[in-house]
């Protein structure tokens, strides 16, 4: 499923507070985007225990229980982990990875909040979550009957909200500083090949690994840093993260180039650093240049003036990187008024710029 509209972390929390007490909610999203963590945080915020069931590992009897003879009749006894006396949050993770038989077992639990004769305590909340088929995860077609029993939302990663969370949870400084500069690297679409890729979860894993090594600028051998980065992130992001670490001794290099007090790193041995700084510059332009030229203030006017000079200087070092800054290959486009000025002043960059 791919819903037309998406929600951020804070928007999802607000939806859960308002909707889940009256209707079951199903959260769609890519692996590692933070679905489980947000549900656990929601349960903590509303003061309820959270019981998580992993759909991909369940059999029908894990939900409906087993029959027990009582007198001349029998009744199903629900599993202990579900049959609570106090209200709680029942989190059905990877619900769409269940077999059809397990999905059927969930019908009455989701729709009527009961299993056989057992009813969830008043005030309990049922939340489901699952990955999308386009993410390459193990998913099964969800029956229309099950889909129609839940309210559906699709979660997207919001870098600013994730950074707030990262600060609160004291993630490693390198990770926080990198995502601050490259918020577009927080999440990448799952690859079709078997390789790591960047998600909020994988950045958290990298942070944990760096902390375990006590990583400071000179504390971890370069070979180990490469293993950690390429073992958790998309290959492209891992490479630029390592270039960022190299730059820690001069982390203000981009600002200094913009001011005119430094130049693009041009030596062959600094190619990865050059690539990182060029990518960071493109990200800065996308973030700070207004769509309407009439919205330019003094600071933006200076940035625009310097940007044209910097792109021209970069084109003499590496024309492909200069073209990368003004290209739209990633689906993100610099303001049209800026592109008109670039193509007018630097016509050779017009190739591949659109």
Coordinates of C-alpha atoms in Angstrom, one line a residue:
X1 CA 0.0 0.0 0.0
X2 CA 1.2 3.5 -0.8
X3 CA -1.1 6.2 0.6
X4 CA -1.4 9.5 -1.1
X5 CA -0.6 11.5 2.1
X6 CA 2.1 10.7 4.7
X7 CA 2.6 11.7 8.3
X8 CA 5.7 12.7 10.3
X9 CA 6.6 11.3 13.7
X10 CA 4.8 14.1 15.6
X11 CA 1.8 13.9 13.4
X12 CA 1.6 10.2 14.0
X13 CA 1.8 10.6 17.7
X14 CA -1.1 13.1 17.6
X15 CA -3.2 10.7 15.4
X16 CA -2.6 7.8 17.8
X17 CA -3.7 9.9 20.8
X18 CA -6.9 10.9 19.0
X19 CA -7.9 7.9 16.9
X20 CA -6.4 4.7 18.5
X21 CA -8.7 4.8 21.6
X22 CA -11.7 4.4 19.3
X23 CA -10.4 2.6 16.2
X24 CA -7.4 0.3 15.5
X25 CA -4.7 2.1 13.6
X26 CA -2.3 0.5 11.0
X27 CA 1.0 2.2 10.4
X28 CA 2.6 1.7 7.0
X29 CA 6.3 2.5 6.4
X30 CA 9.7 1.3 5.2
X31 CA 11.8 -0.9 7.5
X32 CA 13.9 1.0 10.0
X33 CA 11.8 4.2 9.8
X34 CA 10.8 4.1 13.4
X35 CA 7.3 2.6 13.6
X36 CA 7.9 0.3 16.5
X37 CA 9.8 2.9 18.5
X38 CA 7.0 5.5 18.0
X39 CA 4.3 3.0 19.2
X40 CA 6.4 2.2 22.3
X41 CA 6.8 5.9 23.0
X42 CA 3.1 6.5 22.6
X43 CA 2.3 3.7 25.1
X44 CA 4.8 5.2 27.5
X45 CA 3.3 8.7 27.1
X46 CA -0.3 7.6 27.8
X47 CA 0.8 5.4 30.7
X48 CA 0.0 2.0 29.3
X49 CA 2.0 -1.2 29.1
X50 CA 2.9 -2.2 25.5
X51 CA 2.6 -5.8 24.5
X52 CA 4.2 -6.5 21.1
X53 CA 3.4 -9.5 18.9
X54 CA 5.6 -10.1 15.8
X55 CA 3.2 -11.2 13.1
X56 CA 5.8 -13.0 11.0
X57 CA 6.4 -15.4 13.9
X58 CA 2.9 -16.2 14.9
X59 CA 0.6 -19.2 14.4
X60 CA -3.2 -19.0 14.7
X61 CA -3.2 -20.7 18.1
X62 CA -0.8 -17.9 19.4
X63 CA -3.8 -15.6 19.0
X64 CA -7.0 -17.6 19.7
X65 CA -5.4 -19.8 22.3
X66 CA -6.2 -23.5 22.8
X67 CA -9.6 -25.1 23.8
X68 CA -10.1 -26.1 27.4
X69 CA -13.0 -28.4 28.6
X70 CA -15.2 -26.9 31.3
X71 CA -18.0 -29.1 32.3
X72 CA -19.9 -30.3 29.3
X73 CA -18.5 -27.5 27.0
X74 CA -15.2 -26.2 25.9
X75 CA -13.9 -22.7 25.5
X76 CA -10.7 -21.2 24.1
X77 CA -8.2 -19.9 26.6
X78 CA -6.4 -16.8 25.2
X79 CA -2.6 -16.7 25.6
X80 CA -1.3 -15.1 28.9
X81 CA 0.6 -12.4 27.0
X82 CA -2.8 -11.1 25.6
X83 CA -5.2 -11.9 28.5
X84 CA -4.3 -8.9 30.7
X85 CA -6.6 -7.5 33.4
X86 CA -5.4 -3.9 33.1
X87 CA -5.7 -1.8 29.9
X88 CA -2.7 -1.9 27.6
X89 CA -1.4 -1.2 24.1
X90 CA -1.5 -4.3 21.9
X91 CA 1.0 -3.7 19.1
X92 CA 0.7 -6.1 16.2
X93 CA 4.0 -5.6 14.4
X94 CA 4.6 -7.0 10.9
X95 CA 0.9 -7.7 10.7
X96 CA 1.0 -7.9 7.0
X97 CA 3.7 -10.5 7.1
X98 CA 1.3 -13.0 8.7
X99 CA -0.2 -16.0 6.9
X100 CA -3.8 -15.7 5.8
X101 CA -4.8 -18.0 8.7
X102 CA -3.1 -15.8 11.2
X103 CA -4.7 -12.7 9.7
X104 CA -8.1 -14.4 10.1
X105 CA -7.3 -15.0 13.8
X106 CA -6.9 -11.3 14.2
X107 CA -10.3 -10.3 12.8
X108 CA -12.3 -10.3 16.1
X109 CA -9.3 -9.0 18.1
X110 CA -8.9 -6.0 15.9
X111 CA -12.6 -5.3 15.1
X112 CA -14.3 -6.3 18.4
X113 CA -11.3 -6.3 20.8
X114 CA -12.0 -9.8 21.9
X115 CA -10.7 -13.4 21.5
X116 CA -13.5 -15.9 22.0
X117 CA -15.1 -14.9 25.3
X118 CA -12.1 -12.8 26.4
X119 CA -12.5 -9.0 25.9
X120 CA -9.5 -6.6 26.1
X121 CA -9.8 -4.4 29.2
X122 CA -11.7 -1.2 28.7
X123 CA -9.3 1.5 27.6
X124 CA -7.0 -0.9 25.7
X125 CA -5.6 0.2 22.3
X126 CA -4.8 -1.9 19.2
X127 CA -2.2 -0.7 16.8
X128 CA -0.8 -2.6 13.8
X129 CA 2.3 -1.9 11.6
X130 CA 3.9 -3.3 8.6
X131 CA 6.3 -2.7 5.7
X132 CA 5.2 -1.9 2.1
X133 CA 5.7 -4.4 -0.7
X134 CA 7.9 -1.9 -2.6
X135 CA 10.4 -2.0 0.3
X136 CA 11.6 -5.5 -0.5
X137 CA 10.5 -6.8 2.9
X138 CA 8.7 -10.0 3.5
X139 CA 5.0 -9.1 3.2
X140 CA 1.8 -10.9 2.2
X141 CA -1.3 -9.5 0.7
X142 CA -3.6 -8.2 3.5
X143 CA -7.2 -9.3 3.1
X144 CA -9.7 -6.6 2.3
X145 CA -11.6 -7.6 5.4
X146 CA -8.6 -6.9 7.6
X147 CA -7.8 -3.7 5.7
X148 CA -11.3 -2.4 6.2
X149 CA -11.1 -3.0 10.0
X150 CA -8.4 -0.4 10.5
X151 CA -7.5 3.3 10.0
X152 CA -4.4 3.5 7.8
X153 CA -1.5 6.0 7.9
X154 CA 1.9 6.1 6.2
X155 CA 4.9 7.2 8.2
X156 CA 7.7 9.3 6.6
X157 CA 11.0 10.2 8.2
X158 CA 11.3 13.9 9.1
X159 CA 15.0 14.9 9.7
X160 CA 14.3 17.8 12.0
X161 CA 12.1 15.7 14.3
X162 CA 14.6 12.9 14.2
X163 CA 17.4 15.3 15.2
X164 CA 15.3 16.5 18.1
X165 CA 15.0 12.8 19.2
X166 CA 18.7 12.2 18.6
X167 CA 19.7 15.1 20.8
X168 CA 17.3 13.9 23.6
X169 CA 18.8 10.4 23.4
X170 CA 22.4 11.5 23.2
X171 CA 23.3 9.9 19.9
X172 CA 26.9 10.2 18.8
X173 CA 28.0 13.7 17.9
X174 CA 29.3 12.7 14.5
X175 CA 25.9 11.2 13.5
X176 CA 24.0 14.3 14.7
X177 CA 26.3 16.7 13.1
X178 CA 26.3 14.8 9.8
X179 CA 22.5 14.6 9.6
X180 CA 22.3 18.2 10.5
X181 CA 24.4 19.0 7.4
X182 CA 22.9 16.2 5.2
X183 CA 19.3 15.7 6.3
X184 CA 18.6 14.2 2.9
X185 CA 20.7 11.2 4.0
X186 CA 18.6 10.2 6.9
X187 CA 16.7 7.7 4.8
X188 CA 17.2 6.0 1.5
X189 CA 14.9 3.7 -0.4
X190 CA 15.7 0.0 0.2
X191 CA 17.9 -1.3 -2.6
X192 CA 17.1 -4.2 -4.9
X193 CA 20.4 -5.8 -4.1
X194 CA 21.4 -7.2 -0.7
X195 CA 23.3 -4.4 0.9
X196 CA 22.9 -2.0 3.9
X197 CA 20.9 1.1 3.4
X198 CA 20.3 4.3 5.4
X199 CA 17.4 4.6 7.8
X200 CA 16.8 6.3 11.2
X201 CA 17.5 2.8 12.7
X202 CA 20.8 2.3 10.8
X203 CA 22.0 5.7 11.9
X204 CA 21.1 4.8 15.5
X205 CA 23.1 1.5 15.0
X206 CA 26.1 3.4 13.7
X207 CA 25.9 5.8 16.7
X208 CA 25.8 2.9 19.1
X209 CA 28.8 1.3 17.4
X210 CA 30.8 4.6 17.5
X211 CA 30.0 5.0 21.2
X212 CA 31.2 1.4 21.9
X213 CA 34.5 2.2 20.3
X214 CA 34.7 5.5 22.2
X215 CA 35.0 7.2 18.9
X216 CA 36.7 10.5 18.9
X217 CA 38.6 12.1 16.1
X218 CA 41.7 9.9 16.7
X219 CA 40.3 7.0 18.7
X220 CA 39.2 4.6 16.0
X221 CA 41.5 3.1 13.2
X222 CA 40.4 4.3 9.8
X223 CA 39.8 0.7 8.6
X224 CA 37.4 0.1 11.5
X225 CA 35.5 3.4 10.7
X226 CA 35.1 2.2 7.2
X227 CA 33.7 -1.2 8.4
X228 CA 31.2 0.6 10.7
X229 CA 30.0 3.0 8.1
X230 CA 29.7 0.6 5.2
X231 CA 28.2 -2.0 7.5
X232 CA 25.2 0.1 8.4
X233 CA 24.6 2.7 5.7
X234 CA 24.0 3.0 2.0
X235 CA 27.4 2.8 0.2
X236 CA 27.1 6.4 -1.1
X237 CA 26.1 7.7 2.4
X238 CA 28.9 5.7 4.0
X239 CA 31.5 7.3 1.7
X240 CA 30.3 10.8 2.3
X241 CA 30.1 10.2 6.1
X242 CA 33.7 9.1 6.1
X243 CA 34.6 12.2 4.1
X244 CA 32.8 14.2 6.8
X245 CA 34.9 12.5 9.5
X246 CA 38.0 13.5 7.6
X247 CA 36.7 17.1 7.6
X248 CA 36.3 17.2 11.4
X249 CA 39.5 19.1 11.8
X250 CA 38.1 21.8 9.5
X251 CA 34.3 21.3 9.8
X252 CA 33.6 24.9 8.8
X253 CA 35.3 24.5 5.4
X254 CA 32.0 25.0 3.4
X255 CA 31.3 28.2 5.3
X256 CA 34.8 29.4 4.8
X257 CA 34.6 28.7 1.0
X258 CA 31.3 30.7 0.9
X259 CA 32.9 33.6 2.7
X260 CA 35.8 33.5 0.3
X261 CA 38.5 32.7 2.9
X262 CA 39.1 29.1 1.6
X263 CA 38.9 27.3 -1.7
X264 CA 37.6 24.0 -2.9
X265 CA 39.9 21.1 -2.0
X266 CA 41.6 20.3 -5.3
X267 CA 44.3 17.7 -4.7
X268 CA 43.6 14.1 -5.9
X269 CA 43.9 12.8 -2.4
X270 CA 41.0 15.0 -1.3
X271 CA 38.5 13.8 -3.9
X272 CA 36.1 12.3 -1.3
X273 CA 36.2 15.5 0.7
X274 CA 35.6 17.6 -2.4
X275 CA 32.6 15.4 -3.2
X276 CA 31.2 15.7 0.3
X277 CA 31.6 19.5 0.4
X278 CA 30.0 19.8 -3.1
X279 CA 27.0 17.7 -2.0
X280 CA 26.6 19.7 1.2
X281 CA 26.7 22.9 -0.8
X282 CA 23.9 21.6 -3.1
X283 CA 21.9 20.7 0.0
X284 CA 22.4 24.2 1.4
X285 CA 21.2 25.8 -1.8
X286 CA 18.1 23.6 -1.9
X287 CA 17.3 24.6 1.7
X288 CA 18.1 28.3 1.6
X289 CA 17.3 29.6 -1.8
X290 CA 13.6 30.8 -2.1
X291 CA 11.4 29.7 -4.9
X292 CA 10.6 33.3 -5.7
X293 CA 13.5 35.7 -6.4
X294 CA 11.5 38.4 -4.7
X295 CA 12.0 36.6 -1.3
X296 CA 15.8 37.2 -1.3
X297 CA 17.2 39.0 1.8
X298 CA 20.8 40.3 2.1
X299 CA 22.2 37.0 3.3
X300 CA 20.6 35.1 0.5
X301 CA 21.7 37.7 -2.0
X302 CA 25.3 37.2 -0.8
X303 CA 24.9 33.4 -1.0
X304 CA 23.5 33.6 -4.5
X305 CA 26.5 35.8 -5.6
X306 CA 29.0 33.5 -4.1
X307 CA 27.2 30.4 -5.3
X308 CA 27.7 31.3 -9.0
X309 CA 31.4 32.1 -8.4
X310 CA 31.9 28.8 -6.4
X311 CA 30.2 26.7 -9.1
X312 CA 32.4 28.3 -11.7
X313 CA 35.6 27.6 -9.6
X314 CA 34.4 24.0 -9.1
X315 CA 33.8 23.5 -12.8
X316 CA 37.5 24.1 -13.4
X317 CA 38.4 21.4 -10.9
X318 CA 35.7 18.9 -11.7
X319 CA 33.0 19.6 -14.2
X320 CA 30.9 16.6 -13.2
X321 CA 30.6 17.8 -9.6
X322 CA 29.7 21.3 -10.8
X323 CA 26.9 19.8 -12.9
X324 CA 25.8 17.7 -9.9
X325 CA 25.2 20.8 -7.9
X326 CA 22.7 22.2 -10.5
X327 CA 21.3 18.9 -11.7
X328 CA 17.8 17.5 -10.9
X329 CA 18.8 13.8 -11.1
X330 CA 17.6 13.2 -7.5
X331 CA 14.2 14.8 -8.2
X332 CA 15.1 18.0 -6.3
X333 CA 15.3 21.1 -8.3
X334 CA 17.0 24.4 -7.6
X335 CA 14.8 27.5 -8.0
X336 CA 14.1 28.4 -11.7
X337 CA 15.4 32.0 -11.4
X338 CA 18.7 30.7 -10.0
X339 CA 19.0 28.1 -12.8
X340 CA 18.4 30.8 -15.4
X341 CA 21.3 32.8 -14.0
X342 CA 23.6 29.8 -13.8
X343 CA 22.9 28.7 -17.4
X344 CA 23.3 32.3 -18.7
X345 CA 26.6 32.8 -16.9
X346 CA 27.9 29.2 -17.2
X347 CA 26.4 27.7 -20.3
X348 CA 28.5 24.6 -20.3
X349 CA 26.8 23.5 -17.1
X350 CA 23.5 23.4 -19.0
X351 CA 24.3 19.8 -19.9
X352 CA 22.6 17.4 -17.5
X353 CA 21.3 20.3 -15.4
X354 CA 17.7 19.4 -16.1

